[in-house]
């Protein structure tokens, strides 16, 4: 009888080591599908793919080729990149960094592929790697493109785990670890990751150990909770958030709903310390807080002033009793 693993992505593995409850294993690895890029980072990744597949990185002017790839992808998806947040800046950075990235690839091998989906049945780890370089004498490379401000400082622990998981997946594919492992920040340039065979193996073992826990305990932290899909219903998170110096969430009793002519909605919540407004909710978000008196939870909001929080498209909201899975 063959072993059927439960799967966890390389990205989720980093979160798993911080909070073992934060990741639900999947029955099948999920292959990411391309959708209309609604932010500059997504468009940058699509452009990178075209640039690699077309060989634009091998030419005399990789920056111009990468700009052309960006423009072509924007046109293909019908996206006005000038209107994307930081679209102009990210496109400019791509052009400036293209020559360095091309040189890194040439140093590491002779072939470059993008969005390479790799799986390892033995560990149940999978991932879609931004760039894989192979062939030649360079020893190969795994390069992860960071288009935003997530690596303005040091690479955080979860991002490092993700990259080491990618190195492991590369090893499953090619029989050896890549010689080069790089987080390539459009802001800071190449950030080479020092690592060893022992570190990768130890990490694989730790991830396996956490996944085998019978009674994992939630361990909240602002960074790991921020993107966790369980926030709205995770009680340890709400207890911990009371102590956070700059929380991005609140809960309270719904006391007022105000709809503006422009279609946006504001709700007022009575929290233990004050009456606080959450403004800028779109119709879909506001639909989750309908009845005065309900207990409502809101995550991914920004505090504007003492008693006002501003929602954005990533804000999620639910009544306490109907908090979704
Ligand atoms: S919300 Fe935070 S504490 Fe709760 S499961 Fe997610 S990461 Fe863990």
mmCIF file of C-alpha atoms and ligand atoms in Angstrom:
data_model
loop_
_atom_site.group_PDB
_atom_site.id
_atom_site.type_symbol
_atom_site.label_atom_id
_atom_site.label_comp_id
_atom_site.label_asym_id
_atom_site.label_seq_id
_atom_site.Cartn_x
_atom_site.Cartn_y
_atom_site.Cartn_z
ATOM 1 C CA UNK A 1 0.000 0.000 0.000
ATOM 2 C CA UNK A 2 1.462 3.390 -0.957
ATOM 3 C CA UNK A 3 1.878 6.209 1.563
ATOM 4 C CA UNK A 4 -0.480 9.136 0.941
ATOM 5 C CA UNK A 5 0.915 12.258 2.603
ATOM 6 C CA UNK A 6 -0.948 15.299 3.838
ATOM 7 C CA UNK A 7 0.628 18.304 2.191
ATOM 8 C CA UNK A 8 1.945 21.585 3.481
ATOM 9 C CA UNK A 9 3.436 24.331 1.340
ATOM 10 C CA UNK A 10 6.982 25.584 1.810
ATOM 11 C CA UNK A 11 5.508 28.978 2.647
ATOM 12 C CA UNK A 12 3.254 27.515 5.316
ATOM 13 C CA UNK A 13 6.115 25.478 6.819
ATOM 14 C CA UNK A 14 7.684 28.681 8.121
ATOM 15 C CA UNK A 15 4.460 29.662 9.845
ATOM 16 C CA UNK A 16 4.020 26.144 11.183
ATOM 17 C CA UNK A 17 7.237 26.348 13.187
ATOM 18 C CA UNK A 18 6.051 29.579 14.800
ATOM 19 C CA UNK A 19 2.470 28.503 15.468
ATOM 20 C CA UNK A 20 1.716 24.808 14.916
ATOM 21 C CA UNK A 21 -2.032 25.474 14.753
ATOM 22 C CA UNK A 22 -1.802 28.061 12.002
ATOM 23 C CA UNK A 23 -1.584 25.654 9.083
ATOM 24 C CA UNK A 24 -4.132 23.059 8.064
ATOM 25 C CA UNK A 25 -2.544 20.296 5.994
ATOM 26 C CA UNK A 26 -4.020 19.737 2.543
ATOM 27 C CA UNK A 27 -5.072 16.496 0.953
ATOM 28 C CA UNK A 28 -3.460 17.629 -2.307
ATOM 29 C CA UNK A 29 -0.716 20.104 -3.145
ATOM 30 C CA UNK A 30 -2.248 23.218 -4.627
ATOM 31 C CA UNK A 31 -0.799 24.408 -7.916
ATOM 32 C CA UNK A 32 -1.104 28.195 -8.059
ATOM 33 C CA UNK A 33 -3.049 29.407 -11.066
ATOM 34 C CA UNK A 34 -2.337 32.714 -12.759
ATOM 35 C CA UNK A 35 -5.025 35.306 -12.174
ATOM 36 C CA UNK A 36 -5.306 38.946 -13.182
ATOM 37 C CA UNK A 37 -2.479 40.728 -11.347
ATOM 38 C CA UNK A 38 -4.116 43.201 -8.982
ATOM 39 C CA UNK A 39 -0.898 44.443 -7.432
ATOM 40 C CA UNK A 40 2.565 45.372 -8.635
ATOM 41 C CA UNK A 41 4.189 42.329 -7.016
ATOM 42 C CA UNK A 42 2.003 39.870 -8.926
ATOM 43 C CA UNK A 43 2.666 41.671 -12.192
ATOM 44 C CA UNK A 44 6.415 41.652 -11.444
ATOM 45 C CA UNK A 45 6.335 37.862 -11.005
ATOM 46 C CA UNK A 46 4.457 37.399 -14.278
ATOM 47 C CA UNK A 47 6.921 39.660 -16.090
ATOM 48 C CA UNK A 48 9.825 37.727 -14.589
ATOM 49 C CA UNK A 49 8.364 34.509 -15.988
ATOM 50 C CA UNK A 50 8.112 35.926 -19.510
ATOM 51 C CA UNK A 51 11.608 37.398 -19.255
ATOM 52 C CA UNK A 52 13.058 34.014 -18.291
ATOM 53 C CA UNK A 53 11.093 31.920 -20.778
ATOM 54 C CA UNK A 54 11.843 34.289 -23.665
ATOM 55 C CA UNK A 55 15.560 34.428 -22.883
ATOM 56 C CA UNK A 56 15.406 38.181 -22.254
ATOM 57 C CA UNK A 57 17.855 37.671 -19.379
ATOM 58 C CA UNK A 58 20.527 36.442 -21.810
ATOM 59 C CA UNK A 59 20.485 39.527 -24.040
ATOM 60 C CA UNK A 60 22.579 42.698 -24.028
ATOM 61 C CA UNK A 61 19.947 44.807 -22.301
ATOM 62 C CA UNK A 62 18.103 42.706 -19.715
ATOM 63 C CA UNK A 63 16.493 45.796 -18.155
ATOM 64 C CA UNK A 64 14.751 46.832 -21.355
ATOM 65 C CA UNK A 65 13.728 43.217 -21.951
ATOM 66 C CA UNK A 66 12.221 43.009 -18.463
ATOM 67 C CA UNK A 67 10.327 46.248 -18.982
ATOM 68 C CA UNK A 68 9.006 44.869 -22.266
ATOM 69 C CA UNK A 69 7.912 41.689 -20.460
ATOM 70 C CA UNK A 70 6.142 43.808 -17.808
ATOM 71 C CA UNK A 71 4.352 45.872 -20.451
ATOM 72 C CA UNK A 72 3.348 42.769 -22.412
ATOM 73 C CA UNK A 73 1.928 41.045 -19.332
ATOM 74 C CA UNK A 74 0.045 44.180 -18.291
ATOM 75 C CA UNK A 75 -1.465 44.360 -21.789
ATOM 76 C CA UNK A 76 -2.284 40.645 -21.830
ATOM 77 C CA UNK A 77 -4.239 40.931 -18.578
ATOM 78 C CA UNK A 78 -5.746 44.324 -19.392
ATOM 79 C CA UNK A 79 -4.095 45.964 -16.377
ATOM 80 C CA UNK A 80 -3.204 49.651 -16.215
ATOM 81 C CA UNK A 81 0.044 49.283 -14.250
ATOM 82 C CA UNK A 82 0.323 53.014 -13.627
ATOM 83 C CA UNK A 83 -2.755 52.711 -11.451
ATOM 84 C CA UNK A 84 -1.425 49.831 -9.372
ATOM 85 C CA UNK A 85 -0.082 50.824 -5.981
ATOM 86 C CA UNK A 86 3.683 51.282 -6.457
ATOM 87 C CA UNK A 87 3.306 50.113 -10.071
ATOM 88 C CA UNK A 88 5.580 52.828 -11.425
ATOM 89 C CA UNK A 89 8.182 52.261 -8.713
ATOM 90 C CA UNK A 90 8.235 48.469 -9.003
ATOM 91 C CA UNK A 91 8.570 48.620 -12.798
ATOM 92 C CA UNK A 92 11.479 51.049 -12.423
ATOM 93 C CA UNK A 93 13.174 48.824 -9.836
ATOM 94 C CA UNK A 94 12.806 45.794 -12.100
ATOM 95 C CA UNK A 95 14.637 47.639 -14.850
ATOM 96 C CA UNK A 96 17.403 48.728 -12.486
ATOM 97 C CA UNK A 97 17.920 45.273 -10.959
ATOM 98 C CA UNK A 98 17.582 43.210 -14.149
ATOM 99 C CA UNK A 99 21.280 43.178 -15.060
ATOM 100 C CA UNK A 100 22.288 41.967 -11.570
ATOM 101 C CA UNK A 101 19.643 39.268 -11.635
ATOM 102 C CA UNK A 102 20.701 38.139 -15.105
ATOM 103 C CA UNK A 103 24.317 37.893 -13.959
ATOM 104 C CA UNK A 104 23.337 35.813 -10.927
ATOM 105 C CA UNK A 105 21.498 33.398 -13.189
ATOM 106 C CA UNK A 106 24.428 33.146 -15.603
ATOM 107 C CA UNK A 107 26.796 32.427 -12.715
ATOM 108 C CA UNK A 108 24.568 29.620 -11.431
ATOM 109 C CA UNK A 109 23.728 27.717 -14.602
ATOM 110 C CA UNK A 110 22.619 27.786 -18.202
ATOM 111 C CA UNK A 111 18.847 27.288 -17.936
ATOM 112 C CA UNK A 112 16.340 29.321 -15.963
ATOM 113 C CA UNK A 113 12.707 28.446 -15.335
ATOM 114 C CA UNK A 114 10.047 30.326 -13.436
ATOM 115 C CA UNK A 115 7.133 29.275 -11.241
ATOM 116 C CA UNK A 116 8.441 25.731 -11.016
ATOM 117 C CA UNK A 117 6.068 23.548 -9.022
ATOM 118 C CA UNK A 118 7.878 20.874 -7.019
ATOM 119 C CA UNK A 119 6.621 18.280 -4.560
ATOM 120 C CA UNK A 120 8.188 15.806 -2.166
ATOM 121 C CA UNK A 121 5.927 12.919 -1.230
ATOM 122 C CA UNK A 122 8.289 11.733 1.512
ATOM 123 C CA UNK A 123 7.833 14.889 3.581
ATOM 124 C CA UNK A 124 4.576 16.237 2.125
ATOM 125 C CA UNK A 125 6.275 19.554 1.310
ATOM 126 C CA UNK A 126 5.463 21.382 -1.916
ATOM 127 C CA UNK A 127 6.082 24.788 -3.411
ATOM 128 C CA UNK A 128 6.104 26.954 -6.518
ATOM 129 C CA UNK A 129 9.621 28.336 -6.848
ATOM 130 C CA UNK A 130 10.000 31.753 -8.476
ATOM 131 C CA UNK A 131 13.234 30.909 -10.305
ATOM 132 C CA UNK A 132 15.234 27.708 -10.673
ATOM 133 C CA UNK A 133 18.569 27.728 -12.464
ATOM 134 C CA UNK A 134 20.257 24.503 -13.565
ATOM 135 C CA UNK A 135 22.766 23.071 -16.019
ATOM 136 C CA UNK A 136 26.414 23.993 -16.490
ATOM 137 C CA UNK A 137 29.038 24.095 -13.779
ATOM 138 C CA UNK A 138 27.444 26.724 -11.532
ATOM 139 C CA UNK A 139 25.729 24.221 -9.247
ATOM 140 C CA UNK A 140 22.238 25.626 -9.742
ATOM 141 C CA UNK A 141 20.260 28.238 -7.873
ATOM 142 C CA UNK A 142 16.934 28.913 -6.274
ATOM 143 C CA UNK A 143 15.956 32.569 -6.407
ATOM 144 C CA UNK A 144 12.938 34.018 -4.653
ATOM 145 C CA UNK A 145 11.809 37.412 -5.907
ATOM 146 C CA UNK A 146 10.801 39.889 -3.204
ATOM 147 C CA UNK A 147 9.108 42.812 -4.867
ATOM 148 C CA UNK A 148 7.857 44.652 -1.795
ATOM 149 C CA UNK A 149 9.015 46.011 1.509
ATOM 150 C CA UNK A 150 8.867 42.647 3.282
ATOM 151 C CA UNK A 151 12.663 42.437 3.281
ATOM 152 C CA UNK A 152 13.572 46.026 4.011
ATOM 153 C CA UNK A 153 15.364 44.692 7.103
ATOM 154 C CA UNK A 154 16.702 41.176 7.646
ATOM 155 C CA UNK A 155 14.883 38.264 6.115
ATOM 156 C CA UNK A 156 12.449 37.075 8.773
ATOM 157 C CA UNK A 157 12.607 33.559 10.182
ATOM 158 C CA UNK A 158 9.546 32.298 8.288
ATOM 159 C CA UNK A 159 10.925 33.550 4.958
ATOM 160 C CA UNK A 160 14.234 31.825 5.668
ATOM 161 C CA UNK A 161 12.448 28.545 6.422
ATOM 162 C CA UNK A 162 10.525 28.898 3.158
ATOM 163 C CA UNK A 163 13.759 29.287 1.192
ATOM 164 C CA UNK A 164 15.389 26.310 2.903
ATOM 165 C CA UNK A 165 12.312 24.260 2.041
ATOM 166 C CA UNK A 166 12.775 25.358 -1.567
ATOM 167 C CA UNK A 167 16.394 24.191 -1.379
ATOM 168 C CA UNK A 168 15.135 20.817 -0.179
ATOM 169 C CA UNK A 169 12.648 20.601 -3.064
ATOM 170 C CA UNK A 170 15.459 21.459 -5.478
ATOM 171 C CA UNK A 171 17.448 18.582 -3.972
ATOM 172 C CA UNK A 172 14.552 16.180 -4.555
ATOM 173 C CA UNK A 173 14.475 17.266 -8.187
ATOM 174 C CA UNK A 174 18.209 17.332 -8.952
ATOM 175 C CA UNK A 175 19.747 15.055 -6.327
ATOM 176 C CA UNK A 176 21.760 17.850 -4.700
ATOM 177 C CA UNK A 177 21.167 21.124 -2.926
ATOM 178 C CA UNK A 178 21.499 24.282 -5.026
ATOM 179 C CA UNK A 179 24.878 25.971 -4.786
ATOM 180 C CA UNK A 180 23.108 29.316 -4.513
ATOM 181 C CA UNK A 181 20.036 30.290 -2.545
ATOM 182 C CA UNK A 182 18.972 33.885 -2.871
ATOM 183 C CA UNK A 183 16.165 36.180 -1.821
ATOM 184 C CA UNK A 184 16.275 38.811 -4.538
ATOM 185 C CA UNK A 185 14.791 42.046 -3.249
ATOM 186 C CA UNK A 186 13.936 44.708 -5.798
ATOM 187 C CA UNK A 187 14.726 47.238 -3.077
ATOM 188 C CA UNK A 188 17.926 45.784 -1.639
ATOM 189 C CA UNK A 189 19.227 43.551 -4.416
ATOM 190 C CA UNK A 190 20.516 40.004 -3.918
ATOM 191 C CA UNK A 191 20.416 38.634 -0.371
ATOM 192 C CA UNK A 192 22.379 35.363 -0.462
ATOM 193 C CA UNK A 193 21.279 32.822 2.139
ATOM 194 C CA UNK A 194 24.068 30.935 3.868
ATOM 195 C CA UNK A 195 22.935 27.409 4.639
ATOM 196 C CA UNK A 196 24.206 23.884 5.102
ATOM 197 C CA UNK A 197 23.016 20.375 4.375
ATOM 198 C CA UNK A 198 22.669 19.797 8.124
ATOM 199 C CA UNK A 199 20.477 22.859 8.541
ATOM 200 C CA UNK A 200 18.114 21.796 5.769
ATOM 201 C CA UNK A 201 17.859 18.265 7.155
ATOM 202 C CA UNK A 202 17.313 19.525 10.691
ATOM 203 C CA UNK A 203 14.567 21.838 9.481
ATOM 204 C CA UNK A 204 12.803 19.070 7.591
ATOM 205 C CA UNK A 205 12.891 17.034 10.787
ATOM 206 C CA UNK A 206 11.512 19.912 12.874
ATOM 207 C CA UNK A 207 8.659 20.523 10.453
ATOM 208 C CA UNK A 208 7.858 16.804 10.498
ATOM 209 C CA UNK A 209 7.952 16.814 14.306
ATOM 210 C CA UNK A 210 5.548 19.736 14.581
ATOM 211 C CA UNK A 211 3.196 18.166 12.066
ATOM 212 C CA UNK A 212 3.140 14.974 14.124
ATOM 213 C CA UNK A 213 2.063 16.749 17.340
ATOM 214 C CA UNK A 214 -1.132 15.257 18.726
ATOM 215 C CA UNK A 215 -2.256 18.377 20.595
ATOM 216 C CA UNK A 216 -0.600 21.414 19.038
ATOM 217 C CA UNK A 217 -0.934 24.630 21.011
ATOM 218 C CA UNK A 218 -1.609 27.982 19.345
ATOM 219 C CA UNK A 219 1.277 30.398 19.883
ATOM 220 C CA UNK A 220 0.150 33.860 18.785
ATOM 221 C CA UNK A 221 2.474 36.562 17.581
ATOM 222 C CA UNK A 222 1.645 39.623 15.572
ATOM 223 C CA UNK A 223 3.737 38.615 12.546
ATOM 224 C CA UNK A 224 2.484 35.040 12.296
ATOM 225 C CA UNK A 225 -1.140 35.904 13.094
ATOM 226 C CA UNK A 226 -1.330 38.719 10.550
ATOM 227 C CA UNK A 227 -1.846 36.462 7.545
ATOM 228 C CA UNK A 228 -3.368 33.493 9.373
ATOM 229 C CA UNK A 229 -6.734 32.395 8.035
ATOM 230 C CA UNK A 230 -7.820 31.344 11.544
ATOM 231 C CA UNK A 231 -7.574 34.740 13.191
ATOM 232 C CA UNK A 232 -11.243 35.509 13.374
ATOM 233 C CA UNK A 233 -12.024 32.418 15.420
ATOM 234 C CA UNK A 234 -8.720 31.864 17.248
ATOM 235 C CA UNK A 235 -9.255 32.729 20.920
ATOM 236 C CA UNK A 236 -5.528 32.717 21.896
ATOM 237 C CA UNK A 237 -5.017 35.307 19.157
ATOM 238 C CA UNK A 238 -7.677 37.630 20.614
ATOM 239 C CA UNK A 239 -6.261 37.272 24.116
ATOM 240 C CA UNK A 240 -2.733 38.031 22.888
ATOM 241 C CA UNK A 241 -3.847 40.958 20.712
ATOM 242 C CA UNK A 242 -4.905 42.855 23.840
ATOM 243 C CA UNK A 243 -1.213 43.231 24.672
ATOM 244 C CA UNK A 244 0.037 44.198 21.196
ATOM 245 C CA UNK A 245 1.377 47.736 21.021
ATOM 246 C CA UNK A 246 0.029 48.337 17.508
ATOM 247 C CA UNK A 247 -2.793 45.873 16.920
ATOM 248 C CA UNK A 248 -4.478 45.581 13.517
ATOM 249 C CA UNK A 249 -7.690 44.093 14.877
ATOM 250 C CA UNK A 250 -10.527 44.824 17.273
ATOM 251 C CA UNK A 251 -13.684 43.239 18.582
ATOM 252 C CA UNK A 252 -16.745 44.675 20.225
ATOM 253 C CA UNK A 253 -20.512 44.980 20.245
ATOM 254 C CA UNK A 254 -22.078 46.498 17.141
ATOM 255 C CA UNK A 255 -23.868 49.696 18.152
ATOM 256 C CA UNK A 256 -24.295 51.617 14.898
ATOM 257 C CA UNK A 257 -24.158 51.188 11.109
ATOM 258 C CA UNK A 258 -23.826 54.161 8.758
ATOM 259 C CA UNK A 259 -23.927 53.850 4.985
ATOM 260 C CA UNK A 260 -22.509 56.636 2.842
ATOM 261 C CA UNK A 261 -23.960 57.594 -0.524
ATOM 262 C CA UNK A 262 -20.733 56.430 -2.193
ATOM 263 C CA UNK A 263 -21.496 52.879 -1.071
ATOM 264 C CA UNK A 264 -18.979 52.564 1.753
ATOM 265 C CA UNK A 265 -20.093 51.692 5.271
ATOM 266 C CA UNK A 266 -18.895 52.593 8.746
ATOM 267 C CA UNK A 267 -19.733 50.574 11.833
ATOM 268 C CA UNK A 268 -19.343 51.518 15.468
ATOM 269 C CA UNK A 269 -18.215 48.929 17.991
ATOM 270 C CA UNK A 270 -18.382 49.185 21.751
ATOM 271 C CA UNK A 271 -15.091 47.747 22.959
ATOM 272 C CA UNK A 272 -14.100 47.290 26.626
ATOM 273 C CA UNK A 273 -12.437 50.716 26.618
ATOM 274 C CA UNK A 274 -14.270 52.938 24.108
ATOM 275 C CA UNK A 275 -16.708 53.315 21.244
ATOM 276 C CA UNK A 276 -14.678 52.881 18.076
ATOM 277 C CA UNK A 277 -15.527 53.354 14.399
ATOM 278 C CA UNK A 278 -14.423 51.092 11.572
ATOM 279 C CA UNK A 279 -14.733 53.056 8.338
ATOM 280 C CA UNK A 280 -14.291 52.387 4.624
ATOM 281 C CA UNK A 281 -15.964 48.957 4.618
ATOM 282 C CA UNK A 282 -17.185 47.817 1.213
ATOM 283 C CA UNK A 283 -20.585 46.187 0.748
ATOM 284 C CA UNK A 284 -19.261 42.643 1.039
ATOM 285 C CA UNK A 285 -17.360 43.357 4.247
ATOM 286 C CA UNK A 286 -20.246 45.309 5.770
ATOM 287 C CA UNK A 287 -22.648 42.449 5.021
ATOM 288 C CA UNK A 288 -20.915 40.493 7.780
ATOM 289 C CA UNK A 289 -22.042 42.952 10.470
ATOM 290 C CA UNK A 290 -25.768 43.451 10.135
ATOM 291 C CA UNK A 291 -27.547 43.295 13.472
ATOM 292 C CA UNK A 292 -27.130 45.862 16.219
ATOM 293 C CA UNK A 293 -26.053 44.122 19.417
ATOM 294 C CA UNK A 294 -23.979 41.422 17.676
ATOM 295 C CA UNK A 295 -20.388 40.825 18.752
ATOM 296 C CA UNK A 296 -18.184 41.630 15.791
ATOM 297 C CA UNK A 297 -14.532 40.900 15.079
ATOM 298 C CA UNK A 298 -12.467 42.814 12.536
ATOM 299 C CA UNK A 299 -8.905 42.036 11.375
ATOM 300 C CA UNK A 300 -6.406 43.742 9.042
ATOM 301 C CA UNK A 301 -7.481 47.312 9.816
ATOM 302 C CA UNK A 302 -5.313 50.371 10.410
ATOM 303 C CA UNK A 303 -5.822 52.695 13.336
ATOM 304 C CA UNK A 304 -6.194 56.263 12.074
ATOM 305 C CA UNK A 305 -6.906 58.051 15.313
ATOM 306 C CA UNK A 306 -7.902 57.137 18.862
ATOM 307 C CA UNK A 307 -11.357 55.875 18.011
ATOM 308 C CA UNK A 308 -11.214 55.226 14.272
ATOM 309 C CA UNK A 309 -9.932 52.267 12.270
ATOM 310 C CA UNK A 310 -9.784 52.226 8.480
ATOM 311 C CA UNK A 311 -10.569 49.119 6.453
ATOM 312 C CA UNK A 312 -8.936 48.109 3.163
ATOM 313 C CA UNK A 313 -9.683 45.343 0.629
ATOM 314 C CA UNK A 314 -7.808 42.811 2.811
ATOM 315 C CA UNK A 315 -9.914 43.536 5.904
ATOM 316 C CA UNK A 316 -11.983 40.613 7.144
ATOM 317 C CA UNK A 317 -14.955 40.852 9.435
ATOM 318 C CA UNK A 318 -17.308 38.392 11.109
ATOM 319 C CA UNK A 319 -19.762 38.155 13.923
ATOM 320 C CA UNK A 320 -18.308 36.318 16.870
ATOM 321 C CA UNK A 321 -20.891 33.538 16.857
ATOM 322 C CA UNK A 322 -20.625 32.967 13.095
ATOM 323 C CA UNK A 323 -16.871 33.357 12.816
ATOM 324 C CA UNK A 324 -15.975 31.413 9.671
ATOM 325 C CA UNK A 325 -13.479 28.567 9.397
HETATM 326 S S1 LIG B 1 -4.350 33.300 14.648
HETATM 327 FE FE1 LIG B 1 -2.263 33.277 15.431
HETATM 328 S S2 LIG B 1 -2.345 31.983 17.245
HETATM 329 FE FE2 LIG B 1 -4.200 31.599 16.092
HETATM 330 S S3 LIG B 1 -3.720 29.823 14.810
HETATM 331 FE FE3 LIG B 1 -3.272 31.654 13.610
HETATM 332 S S4 LIG B 1 -1.113 32.081 13.942
HETATM 333 FE FE4 LIG B 1 -1.774 30.671 15.553
#
